[in-house]
Short mmCIF file of C-alpha atoms in Angstrom, two decimals:
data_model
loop_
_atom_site.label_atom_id
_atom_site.label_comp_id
_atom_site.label_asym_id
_atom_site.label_seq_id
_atom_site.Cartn_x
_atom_site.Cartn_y
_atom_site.Cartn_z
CA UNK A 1004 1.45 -9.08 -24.90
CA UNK A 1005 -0.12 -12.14 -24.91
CA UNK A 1006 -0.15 -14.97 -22.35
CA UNK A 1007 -1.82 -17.87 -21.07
CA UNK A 1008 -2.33 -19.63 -17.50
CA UNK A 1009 -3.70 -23.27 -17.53
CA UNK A 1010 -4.98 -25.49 -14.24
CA UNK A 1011 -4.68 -24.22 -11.06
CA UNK A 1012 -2.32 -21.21 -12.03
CA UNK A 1013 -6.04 -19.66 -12.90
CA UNK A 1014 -7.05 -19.36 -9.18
CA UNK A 1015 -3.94 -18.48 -8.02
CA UNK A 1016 -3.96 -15.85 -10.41
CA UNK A 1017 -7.83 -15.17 -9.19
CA UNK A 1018 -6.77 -14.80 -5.57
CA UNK A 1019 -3.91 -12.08 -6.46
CA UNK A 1020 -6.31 -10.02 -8.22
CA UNK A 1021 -8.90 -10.36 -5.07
CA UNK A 1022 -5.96 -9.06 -3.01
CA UNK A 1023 -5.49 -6.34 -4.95
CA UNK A 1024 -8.79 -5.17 -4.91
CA UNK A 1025 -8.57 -4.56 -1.35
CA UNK A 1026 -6.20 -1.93 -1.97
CA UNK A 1027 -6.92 0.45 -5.03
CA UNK A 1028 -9.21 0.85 -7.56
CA UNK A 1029 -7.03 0.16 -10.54
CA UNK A 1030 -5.17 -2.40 -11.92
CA UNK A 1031 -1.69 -1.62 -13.42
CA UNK A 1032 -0.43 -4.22 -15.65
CA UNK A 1033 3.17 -4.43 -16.69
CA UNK A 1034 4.30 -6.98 -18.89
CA UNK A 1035 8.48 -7.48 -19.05
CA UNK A 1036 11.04 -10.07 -19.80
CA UNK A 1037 11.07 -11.32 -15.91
CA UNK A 1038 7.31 -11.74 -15.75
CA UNK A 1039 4.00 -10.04 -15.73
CA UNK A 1040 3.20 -7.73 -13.13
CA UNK A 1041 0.03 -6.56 -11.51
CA UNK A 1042 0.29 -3.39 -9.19
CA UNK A 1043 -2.18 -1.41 -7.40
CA UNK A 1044 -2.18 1.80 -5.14
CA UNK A 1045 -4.46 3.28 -3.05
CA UNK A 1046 -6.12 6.64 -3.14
CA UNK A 1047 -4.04 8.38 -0.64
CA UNK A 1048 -0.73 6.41 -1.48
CA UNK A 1049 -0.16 5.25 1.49
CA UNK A 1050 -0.72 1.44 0.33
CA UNK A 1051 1.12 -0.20 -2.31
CA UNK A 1052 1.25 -4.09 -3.59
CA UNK A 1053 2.54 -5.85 -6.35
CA UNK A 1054 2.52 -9.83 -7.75
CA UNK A 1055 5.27 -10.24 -10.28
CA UNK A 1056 4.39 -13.60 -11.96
CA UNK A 1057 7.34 -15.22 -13.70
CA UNK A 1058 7.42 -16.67 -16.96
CA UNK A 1059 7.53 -20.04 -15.76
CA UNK A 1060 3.85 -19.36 -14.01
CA UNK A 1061 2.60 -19.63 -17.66
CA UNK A 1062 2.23 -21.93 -20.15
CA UNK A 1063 2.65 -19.22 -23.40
CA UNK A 1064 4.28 -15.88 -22.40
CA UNK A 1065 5.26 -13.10 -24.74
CA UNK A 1066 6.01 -9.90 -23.47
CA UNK A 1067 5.83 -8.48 -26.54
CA UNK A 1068 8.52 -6.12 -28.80
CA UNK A 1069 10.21 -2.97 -27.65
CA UNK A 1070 11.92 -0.66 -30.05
CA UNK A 1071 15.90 0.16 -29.18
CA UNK A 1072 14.30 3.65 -28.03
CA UNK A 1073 10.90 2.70 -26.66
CA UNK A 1074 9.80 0.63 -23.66
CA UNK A 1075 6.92 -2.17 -23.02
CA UNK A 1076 3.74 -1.49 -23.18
CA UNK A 1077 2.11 -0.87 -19.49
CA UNK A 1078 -1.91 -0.18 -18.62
CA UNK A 1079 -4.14 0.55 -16.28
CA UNK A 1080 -7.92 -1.08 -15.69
CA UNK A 1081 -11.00 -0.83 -13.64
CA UNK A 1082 -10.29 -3.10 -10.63
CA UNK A 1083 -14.13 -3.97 -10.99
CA UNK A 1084 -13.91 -4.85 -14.49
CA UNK A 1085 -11.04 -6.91 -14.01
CA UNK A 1086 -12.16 -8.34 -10.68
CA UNK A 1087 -15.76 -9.41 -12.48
CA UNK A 1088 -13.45 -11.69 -14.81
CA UNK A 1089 -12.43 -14.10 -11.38
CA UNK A 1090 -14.66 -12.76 -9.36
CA UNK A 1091 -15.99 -16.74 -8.39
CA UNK A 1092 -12.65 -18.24 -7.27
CA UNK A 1093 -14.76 -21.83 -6.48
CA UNK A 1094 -15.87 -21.78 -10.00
CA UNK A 1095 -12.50 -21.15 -11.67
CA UNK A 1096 -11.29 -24.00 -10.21
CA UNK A 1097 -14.22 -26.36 -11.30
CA UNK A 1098 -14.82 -25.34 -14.76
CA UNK A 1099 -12.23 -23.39 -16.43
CA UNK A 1100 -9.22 -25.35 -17.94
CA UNK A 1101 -7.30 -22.15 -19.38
CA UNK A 1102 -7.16 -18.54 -19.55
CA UNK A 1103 -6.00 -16.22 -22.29
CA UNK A 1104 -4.44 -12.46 -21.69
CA UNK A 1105 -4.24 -10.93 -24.81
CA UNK A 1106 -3.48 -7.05 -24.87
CA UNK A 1107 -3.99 -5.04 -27.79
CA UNK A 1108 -2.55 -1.42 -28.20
CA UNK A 1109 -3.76 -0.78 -31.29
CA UNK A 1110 -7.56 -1.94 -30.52
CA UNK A 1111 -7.64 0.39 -26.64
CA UNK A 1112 -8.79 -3.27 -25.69
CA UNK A 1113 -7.66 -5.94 -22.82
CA UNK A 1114 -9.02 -9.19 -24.08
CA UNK A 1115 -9.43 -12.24 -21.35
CA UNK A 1116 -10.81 -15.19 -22.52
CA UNK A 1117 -11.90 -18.39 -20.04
CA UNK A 1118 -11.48 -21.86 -21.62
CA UNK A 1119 -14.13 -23.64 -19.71
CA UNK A 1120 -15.24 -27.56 -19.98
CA UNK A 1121 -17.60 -28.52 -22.68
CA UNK A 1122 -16.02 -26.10 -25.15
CA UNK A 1123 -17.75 -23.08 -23.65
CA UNK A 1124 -15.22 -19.61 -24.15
CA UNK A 1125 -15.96 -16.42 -22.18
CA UNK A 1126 -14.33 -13.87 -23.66
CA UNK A 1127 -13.72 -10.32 -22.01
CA UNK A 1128 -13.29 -7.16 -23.74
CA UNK A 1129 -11.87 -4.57 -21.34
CA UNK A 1130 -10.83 -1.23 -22.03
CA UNK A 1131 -7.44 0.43 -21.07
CA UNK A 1132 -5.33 3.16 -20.18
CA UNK A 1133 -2.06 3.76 -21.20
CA UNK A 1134 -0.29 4.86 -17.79
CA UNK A 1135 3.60 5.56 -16.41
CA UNK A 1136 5.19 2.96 -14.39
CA UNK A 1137 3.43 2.60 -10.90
CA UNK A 1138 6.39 1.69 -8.59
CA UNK A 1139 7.02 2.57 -4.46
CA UNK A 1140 10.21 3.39 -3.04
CA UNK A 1141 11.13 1.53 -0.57
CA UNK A 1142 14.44 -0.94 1.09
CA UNK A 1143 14.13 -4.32 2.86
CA UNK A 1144 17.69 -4.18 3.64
CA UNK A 1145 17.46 -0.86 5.43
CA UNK A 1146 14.82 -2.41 7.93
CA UNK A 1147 16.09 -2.98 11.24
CA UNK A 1148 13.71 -5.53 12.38
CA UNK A 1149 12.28 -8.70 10.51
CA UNK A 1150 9.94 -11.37 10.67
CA UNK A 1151 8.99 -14.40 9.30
CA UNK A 1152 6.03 -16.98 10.11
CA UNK A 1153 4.14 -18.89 8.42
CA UNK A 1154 1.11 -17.53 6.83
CA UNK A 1155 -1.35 -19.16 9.08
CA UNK A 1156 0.21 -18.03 11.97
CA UNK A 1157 -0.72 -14.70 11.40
CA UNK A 1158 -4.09 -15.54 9.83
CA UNK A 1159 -4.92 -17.59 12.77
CA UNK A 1160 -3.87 -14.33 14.71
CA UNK A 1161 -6.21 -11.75 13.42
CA UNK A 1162 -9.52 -13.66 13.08
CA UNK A 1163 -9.38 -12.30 16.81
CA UNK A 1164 -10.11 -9.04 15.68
CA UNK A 1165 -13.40 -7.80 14.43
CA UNK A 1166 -13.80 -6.90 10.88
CA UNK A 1167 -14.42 -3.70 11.13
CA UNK A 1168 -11.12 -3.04 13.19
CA UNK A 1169 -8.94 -0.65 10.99
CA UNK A 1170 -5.35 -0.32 12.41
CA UNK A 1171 -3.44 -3.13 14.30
CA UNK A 1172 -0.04 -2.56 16.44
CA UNK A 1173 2.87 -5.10 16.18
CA UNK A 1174 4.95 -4.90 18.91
CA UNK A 1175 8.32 -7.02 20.14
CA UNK A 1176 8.47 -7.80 23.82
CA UNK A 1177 11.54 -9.73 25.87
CA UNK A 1178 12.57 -13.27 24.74
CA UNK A 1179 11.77 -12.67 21.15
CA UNK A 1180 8.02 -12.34 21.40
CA UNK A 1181 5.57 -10.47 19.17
CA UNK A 1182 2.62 -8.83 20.08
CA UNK A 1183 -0.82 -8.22 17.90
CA UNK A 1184 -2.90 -5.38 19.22
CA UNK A 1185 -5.83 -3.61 18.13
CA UNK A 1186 -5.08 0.30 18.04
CA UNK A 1187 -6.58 2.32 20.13
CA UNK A 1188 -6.72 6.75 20.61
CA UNK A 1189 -4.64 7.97 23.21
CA UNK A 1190 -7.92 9.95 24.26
CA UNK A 1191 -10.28 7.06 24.29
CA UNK A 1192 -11.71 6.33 27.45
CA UNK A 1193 -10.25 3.36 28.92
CA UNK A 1194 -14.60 2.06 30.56
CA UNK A 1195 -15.69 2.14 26.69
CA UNK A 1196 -12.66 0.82 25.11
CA UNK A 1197 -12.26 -2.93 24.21
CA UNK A 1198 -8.69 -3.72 23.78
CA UNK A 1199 -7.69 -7.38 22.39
CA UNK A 1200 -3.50 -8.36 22.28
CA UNK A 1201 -2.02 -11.86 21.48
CA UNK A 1202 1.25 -12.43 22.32
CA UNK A 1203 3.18 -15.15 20.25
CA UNK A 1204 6.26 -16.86 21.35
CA UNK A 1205 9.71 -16.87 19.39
CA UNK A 1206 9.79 -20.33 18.69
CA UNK A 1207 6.52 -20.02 16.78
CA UNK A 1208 8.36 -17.79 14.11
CA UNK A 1209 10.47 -19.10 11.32
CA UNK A 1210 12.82 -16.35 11.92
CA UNK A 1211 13.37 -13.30 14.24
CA UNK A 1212 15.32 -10.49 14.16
CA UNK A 1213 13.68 -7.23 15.79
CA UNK A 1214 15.10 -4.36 17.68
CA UNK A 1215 13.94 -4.72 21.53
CA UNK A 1216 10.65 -2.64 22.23
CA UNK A 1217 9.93 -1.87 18.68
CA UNK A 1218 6.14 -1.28 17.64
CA UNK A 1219 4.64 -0.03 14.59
CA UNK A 1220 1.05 0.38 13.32
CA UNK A 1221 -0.57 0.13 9.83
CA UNK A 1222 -3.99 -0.56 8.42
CA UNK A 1223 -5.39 -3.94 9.18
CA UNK A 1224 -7.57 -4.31 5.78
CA UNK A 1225 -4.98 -4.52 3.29
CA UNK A 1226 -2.83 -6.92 5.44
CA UNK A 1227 -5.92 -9.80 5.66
CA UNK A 1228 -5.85 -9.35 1.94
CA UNK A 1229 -2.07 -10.43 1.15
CA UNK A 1230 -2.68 -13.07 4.57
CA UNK A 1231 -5.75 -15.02 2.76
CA UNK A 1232 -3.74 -14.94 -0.71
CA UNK A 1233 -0.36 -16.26 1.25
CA UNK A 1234 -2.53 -18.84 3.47
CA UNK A 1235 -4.33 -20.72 0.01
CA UNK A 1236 -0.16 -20.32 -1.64
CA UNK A 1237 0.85 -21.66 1.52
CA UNK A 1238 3.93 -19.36 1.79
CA UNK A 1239 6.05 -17.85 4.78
CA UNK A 1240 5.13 -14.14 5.15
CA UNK A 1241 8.31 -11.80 6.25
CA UNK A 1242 7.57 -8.44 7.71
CA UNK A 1243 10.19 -5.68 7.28
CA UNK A 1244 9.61 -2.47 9.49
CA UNK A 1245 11.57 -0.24 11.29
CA UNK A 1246 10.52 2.63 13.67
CA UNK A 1247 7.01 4.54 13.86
CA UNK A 1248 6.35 6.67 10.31
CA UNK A 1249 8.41 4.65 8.30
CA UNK A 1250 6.36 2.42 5.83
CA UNK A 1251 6.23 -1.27 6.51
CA UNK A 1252 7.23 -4.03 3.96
CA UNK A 1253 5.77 -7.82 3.75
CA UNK A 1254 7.39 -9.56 1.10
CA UNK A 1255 5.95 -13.48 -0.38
CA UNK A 1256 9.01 -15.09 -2.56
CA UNK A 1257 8.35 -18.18 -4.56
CA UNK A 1258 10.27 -19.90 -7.23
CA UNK A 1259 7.57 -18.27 -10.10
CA UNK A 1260 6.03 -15.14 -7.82
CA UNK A 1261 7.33 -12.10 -5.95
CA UNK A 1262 4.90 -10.57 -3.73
CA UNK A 1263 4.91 -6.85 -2.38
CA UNK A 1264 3.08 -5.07 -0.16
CA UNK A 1265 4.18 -1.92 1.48
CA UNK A 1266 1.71 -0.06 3.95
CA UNK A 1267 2.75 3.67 5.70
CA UNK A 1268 2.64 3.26 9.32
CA UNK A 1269 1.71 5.64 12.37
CA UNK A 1270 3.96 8.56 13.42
CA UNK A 1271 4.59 8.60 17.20
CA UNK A 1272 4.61 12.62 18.54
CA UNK A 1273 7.45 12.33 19.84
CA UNK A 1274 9.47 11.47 16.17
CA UNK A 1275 6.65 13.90 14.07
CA UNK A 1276 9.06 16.87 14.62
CA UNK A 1277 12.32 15.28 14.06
CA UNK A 1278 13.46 14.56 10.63
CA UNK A 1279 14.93 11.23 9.74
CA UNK A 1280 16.03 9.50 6.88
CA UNK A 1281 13.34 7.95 4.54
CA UNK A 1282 13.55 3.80 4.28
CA UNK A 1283 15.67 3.83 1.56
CA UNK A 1284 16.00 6.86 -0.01
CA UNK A 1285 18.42 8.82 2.74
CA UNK A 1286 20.15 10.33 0.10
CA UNK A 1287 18.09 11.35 -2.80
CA UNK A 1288 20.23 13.04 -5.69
CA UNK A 1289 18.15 16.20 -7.18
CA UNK A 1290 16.40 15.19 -10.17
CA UNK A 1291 17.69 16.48 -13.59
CA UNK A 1292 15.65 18.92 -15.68
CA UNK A 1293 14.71 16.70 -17.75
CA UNK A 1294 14.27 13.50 -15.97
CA UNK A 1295 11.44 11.29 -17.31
CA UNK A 1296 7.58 10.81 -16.74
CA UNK A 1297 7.90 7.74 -15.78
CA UNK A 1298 6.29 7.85 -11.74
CA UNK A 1299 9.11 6.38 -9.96
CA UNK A 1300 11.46 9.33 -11.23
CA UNK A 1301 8.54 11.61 -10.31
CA UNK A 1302 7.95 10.33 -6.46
CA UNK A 1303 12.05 10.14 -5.83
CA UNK A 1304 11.48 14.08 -7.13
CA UNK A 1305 8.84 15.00 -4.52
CA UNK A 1306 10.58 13.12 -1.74
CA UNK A 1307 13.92 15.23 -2.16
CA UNK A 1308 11.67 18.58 -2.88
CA UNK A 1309 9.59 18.22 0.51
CA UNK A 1310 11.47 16.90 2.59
CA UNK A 1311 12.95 18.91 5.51
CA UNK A 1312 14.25 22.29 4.92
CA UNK A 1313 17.73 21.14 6.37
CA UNK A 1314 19.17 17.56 6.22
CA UNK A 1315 18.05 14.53 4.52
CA UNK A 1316 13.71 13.96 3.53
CA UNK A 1317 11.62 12.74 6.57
CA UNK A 1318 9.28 10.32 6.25
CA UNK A 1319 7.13 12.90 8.58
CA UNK A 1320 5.99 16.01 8.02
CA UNK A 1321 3.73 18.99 9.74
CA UNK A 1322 0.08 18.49 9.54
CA UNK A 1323 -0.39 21.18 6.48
CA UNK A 1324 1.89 20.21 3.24
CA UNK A 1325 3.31 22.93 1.45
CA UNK A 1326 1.32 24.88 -0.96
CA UNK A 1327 2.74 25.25 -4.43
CA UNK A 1328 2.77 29.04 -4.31
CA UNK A 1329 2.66 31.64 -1.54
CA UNK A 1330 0.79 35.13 -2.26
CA UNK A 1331 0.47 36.36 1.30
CA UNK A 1332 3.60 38.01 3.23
CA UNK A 1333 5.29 35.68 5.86
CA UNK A 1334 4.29 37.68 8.81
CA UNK A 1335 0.46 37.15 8.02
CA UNK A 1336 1.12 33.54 6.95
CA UNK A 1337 2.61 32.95 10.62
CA UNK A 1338 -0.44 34.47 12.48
CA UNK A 1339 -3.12 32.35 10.15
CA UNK A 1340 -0.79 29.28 11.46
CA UNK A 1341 -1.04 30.47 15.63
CA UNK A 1342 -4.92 31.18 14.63
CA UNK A 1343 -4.98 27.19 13.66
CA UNK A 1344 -2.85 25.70 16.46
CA UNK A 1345 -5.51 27.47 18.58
CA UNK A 1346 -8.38 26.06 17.34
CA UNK A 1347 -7.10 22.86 17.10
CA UNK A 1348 -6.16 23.59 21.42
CA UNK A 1349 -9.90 24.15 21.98
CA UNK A 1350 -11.50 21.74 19.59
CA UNK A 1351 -14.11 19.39 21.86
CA UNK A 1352 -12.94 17.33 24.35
CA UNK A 1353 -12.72 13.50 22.82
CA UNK A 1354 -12.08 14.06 19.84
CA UNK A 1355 -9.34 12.00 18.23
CA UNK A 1356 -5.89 13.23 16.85
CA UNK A 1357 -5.22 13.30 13.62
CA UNK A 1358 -3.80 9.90 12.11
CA UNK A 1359 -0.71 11.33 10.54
CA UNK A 1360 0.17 8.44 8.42
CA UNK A 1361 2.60 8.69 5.58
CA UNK A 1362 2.30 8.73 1.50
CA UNK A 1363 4.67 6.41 -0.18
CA UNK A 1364 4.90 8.31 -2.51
CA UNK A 1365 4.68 11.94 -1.70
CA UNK A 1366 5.91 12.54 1.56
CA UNK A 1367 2.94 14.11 2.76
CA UNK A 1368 1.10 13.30 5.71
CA UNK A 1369 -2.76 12.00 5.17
CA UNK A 1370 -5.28 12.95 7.44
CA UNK A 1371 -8.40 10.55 7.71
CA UNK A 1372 -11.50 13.27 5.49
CA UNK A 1373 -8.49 15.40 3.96
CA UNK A 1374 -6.47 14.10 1.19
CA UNK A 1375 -5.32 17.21 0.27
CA UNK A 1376 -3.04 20.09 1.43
CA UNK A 1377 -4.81 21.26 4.43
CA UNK A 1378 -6.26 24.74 4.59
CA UNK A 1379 -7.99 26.81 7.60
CA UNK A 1380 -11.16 25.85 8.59
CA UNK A 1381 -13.72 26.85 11.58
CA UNK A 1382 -14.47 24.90 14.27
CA UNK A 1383 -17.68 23.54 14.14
CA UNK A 1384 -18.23 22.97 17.29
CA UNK A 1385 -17.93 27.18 18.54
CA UNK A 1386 -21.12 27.66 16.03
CA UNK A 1387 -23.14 25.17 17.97
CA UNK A 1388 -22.75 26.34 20.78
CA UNK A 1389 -23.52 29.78 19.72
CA UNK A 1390 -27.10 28.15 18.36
CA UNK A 1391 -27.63 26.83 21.86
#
């Protein structure tokens, strides 16, 4: 593969890679014949963005050859590594005139190099992984409710919020309106709780089409990253969500760039024990024996193999995901699960609930400290008290 961005195609390029540094900590790069695409994922799957840059975004692009029985190639990187290459977005702008993406196989090597004024060249050797195609599995058309504002809208929105604030609610109201909410436990105490909502009006909106008294709630971090790239593209954002537990979608479309971010959102309770259909995957066939490696074949396989025992997969599951082998009988298995549903009944007072928030990918349910199957554990709390 081997292309090349010149003028201000650098920076935008620069800001896309900034975004995706706020969600994983590698870079996946895909070069094909619509474009060159840079994906990453986070460490619990439950965040997922992609920037498909058309050939048209560059002034040289070739994808490179595939055999009639073999695909493109596709790598991974260190975000860091990567990142360090535009890490100074002012700078890019000022002094560099071109950049070069060169990717060898052969050499294990990703080579950048920055054309900058007064004939200076910084060239970047970066080392690779060969990796299976990173894609999520997800449908825009299945969402019931969309939105679509203009990037500053939102951006002006949630500078209200502190940094540090990790989920946000969007909620619809009568007359069209939206709603912007920091999260907050159900068990917080209301005296020590700071709670900040903006409402915005319909007209304020490009576009909107929600289902009446909707809400959903997703991590606020990754969000200001695809609002500060869409903001300096100056593109309309749309939002594509549907109830509680199902993942949300924000799409950026552009004559040379398709933008993708997809964030798992916050089971309500009441919908943890019920079993709907996954956004867009309802109907998964079984995978064939010998379907490919390639991850998107791989994720449609664990969505149809956990989902619920009868009916189609739900995007919500119980707290513990299912081990991969069972070696006790089902009658001790079943009191080690009442042992656990007590302790979680007398765990200390103010604590919060679990976060059950759900992989793209996997169908499992993450809890915030345990991103892995969940096994038995003591209460803390009953040996303190024992000290005391």
């Amino acid at each position: 593969m081997k292309c090349v961005i010149a003028g201000g195609n650098v920076k935008v390029l620069g800001r896309a890679v900034h975004s995706l540094s706020r969600i994983g900590d590698e870079l996946y790069l895909e070069p094909t014949e619509s474009g060159l695409s840079l994906r990453a994922v986070n460490s619990s799957r439950s965040a997922f963005a992609a920037f498909l840059f058309a050939p048209f975004f560059f002034q040289l692009y070739e994808p490179g050859s595939a055999g009639p029985d073999t695909e493109l190639f596709r790598c991974k990187v260190h975000m860091k590594s990567f990142l360090g290459v535009f890490r100074s977005l002012p700078s890019l702008e000022k002094s560099v005139g071109k950049c070069l993406i060169l990717l060898k196989p052969r050499a294990s090597r990703l080579v950048l190099q920055l054309h900058c004024k007064h004939g200076v060249t910084k060239t970047h050797n970066l080392a690779f992984q060969e990796c299976e195609r990173l894609q999520a599995v997800f449908d825009t058309q299945r969402c019931a409710s969309r939105l679509c504002a203009p990037a500053r809208l939102l951006a002006e929105a949630v500078v209200h919020f502190p940094p540090t604030l990790a989920e946000v609610t969007l909620g619809t109201g009568t007359g069209g309106r939206i709603s912007l909410r920091n999260y907050v436990e159900d068990e917080a105490e209301p005296s020590k709780t700071m709670v900040t909502e903006l409402w915005l009006a319909e007209d304020e909106f490009q576009s909107v089409a929600v289902a009446p008294g909707s809400h959903i709630t997703f991590c606020l971090k990754e969000f200001r990253g695809l609002l500060s790239f869409a903001e300096a593209a100056n593109l309309p954002l749309t939002i594509h969500f549907d109830e509680p537990g199902r993942p949300v979608i924000f799409t950026l479309d552009d004559t040379v760039l398709e933008v993708h971010l997809v964030l798992a959102t916050l089971s309500d309770l009441d919908s943890s024990s019920q079993c709907p259909s996954t956004n867009g995957v309802s109907h998964l066939p079984a995978p064939p024996d010998d379907f490919g490696d390639d991850l998107e074949s791989y994720m449609a396989a664990m969505e149809t193999s956990e989902g619920c025992s009868e009916g189609p997969p739900s995007p919500t599951f119980p707290l513990r995901t299912p081990q991969p082998a069972k070696s006790k009988p089902q009658q001790q298995q079943e009191e080690e699960e009442e042992e656990e549903e007590e302790e979680e009944e007398g765990a200390v007072p103010g604590t919060p609930p679990h976060k059950k928030f759900r992989s793209l990918f996997f169908g499992s349910v993450m809890t915030p400290g345990r991103p892995g199957p969940a096994t038995t554990q003591e209460v803390l709390a009953e040996d303190s008290d024992g000290e005391s």
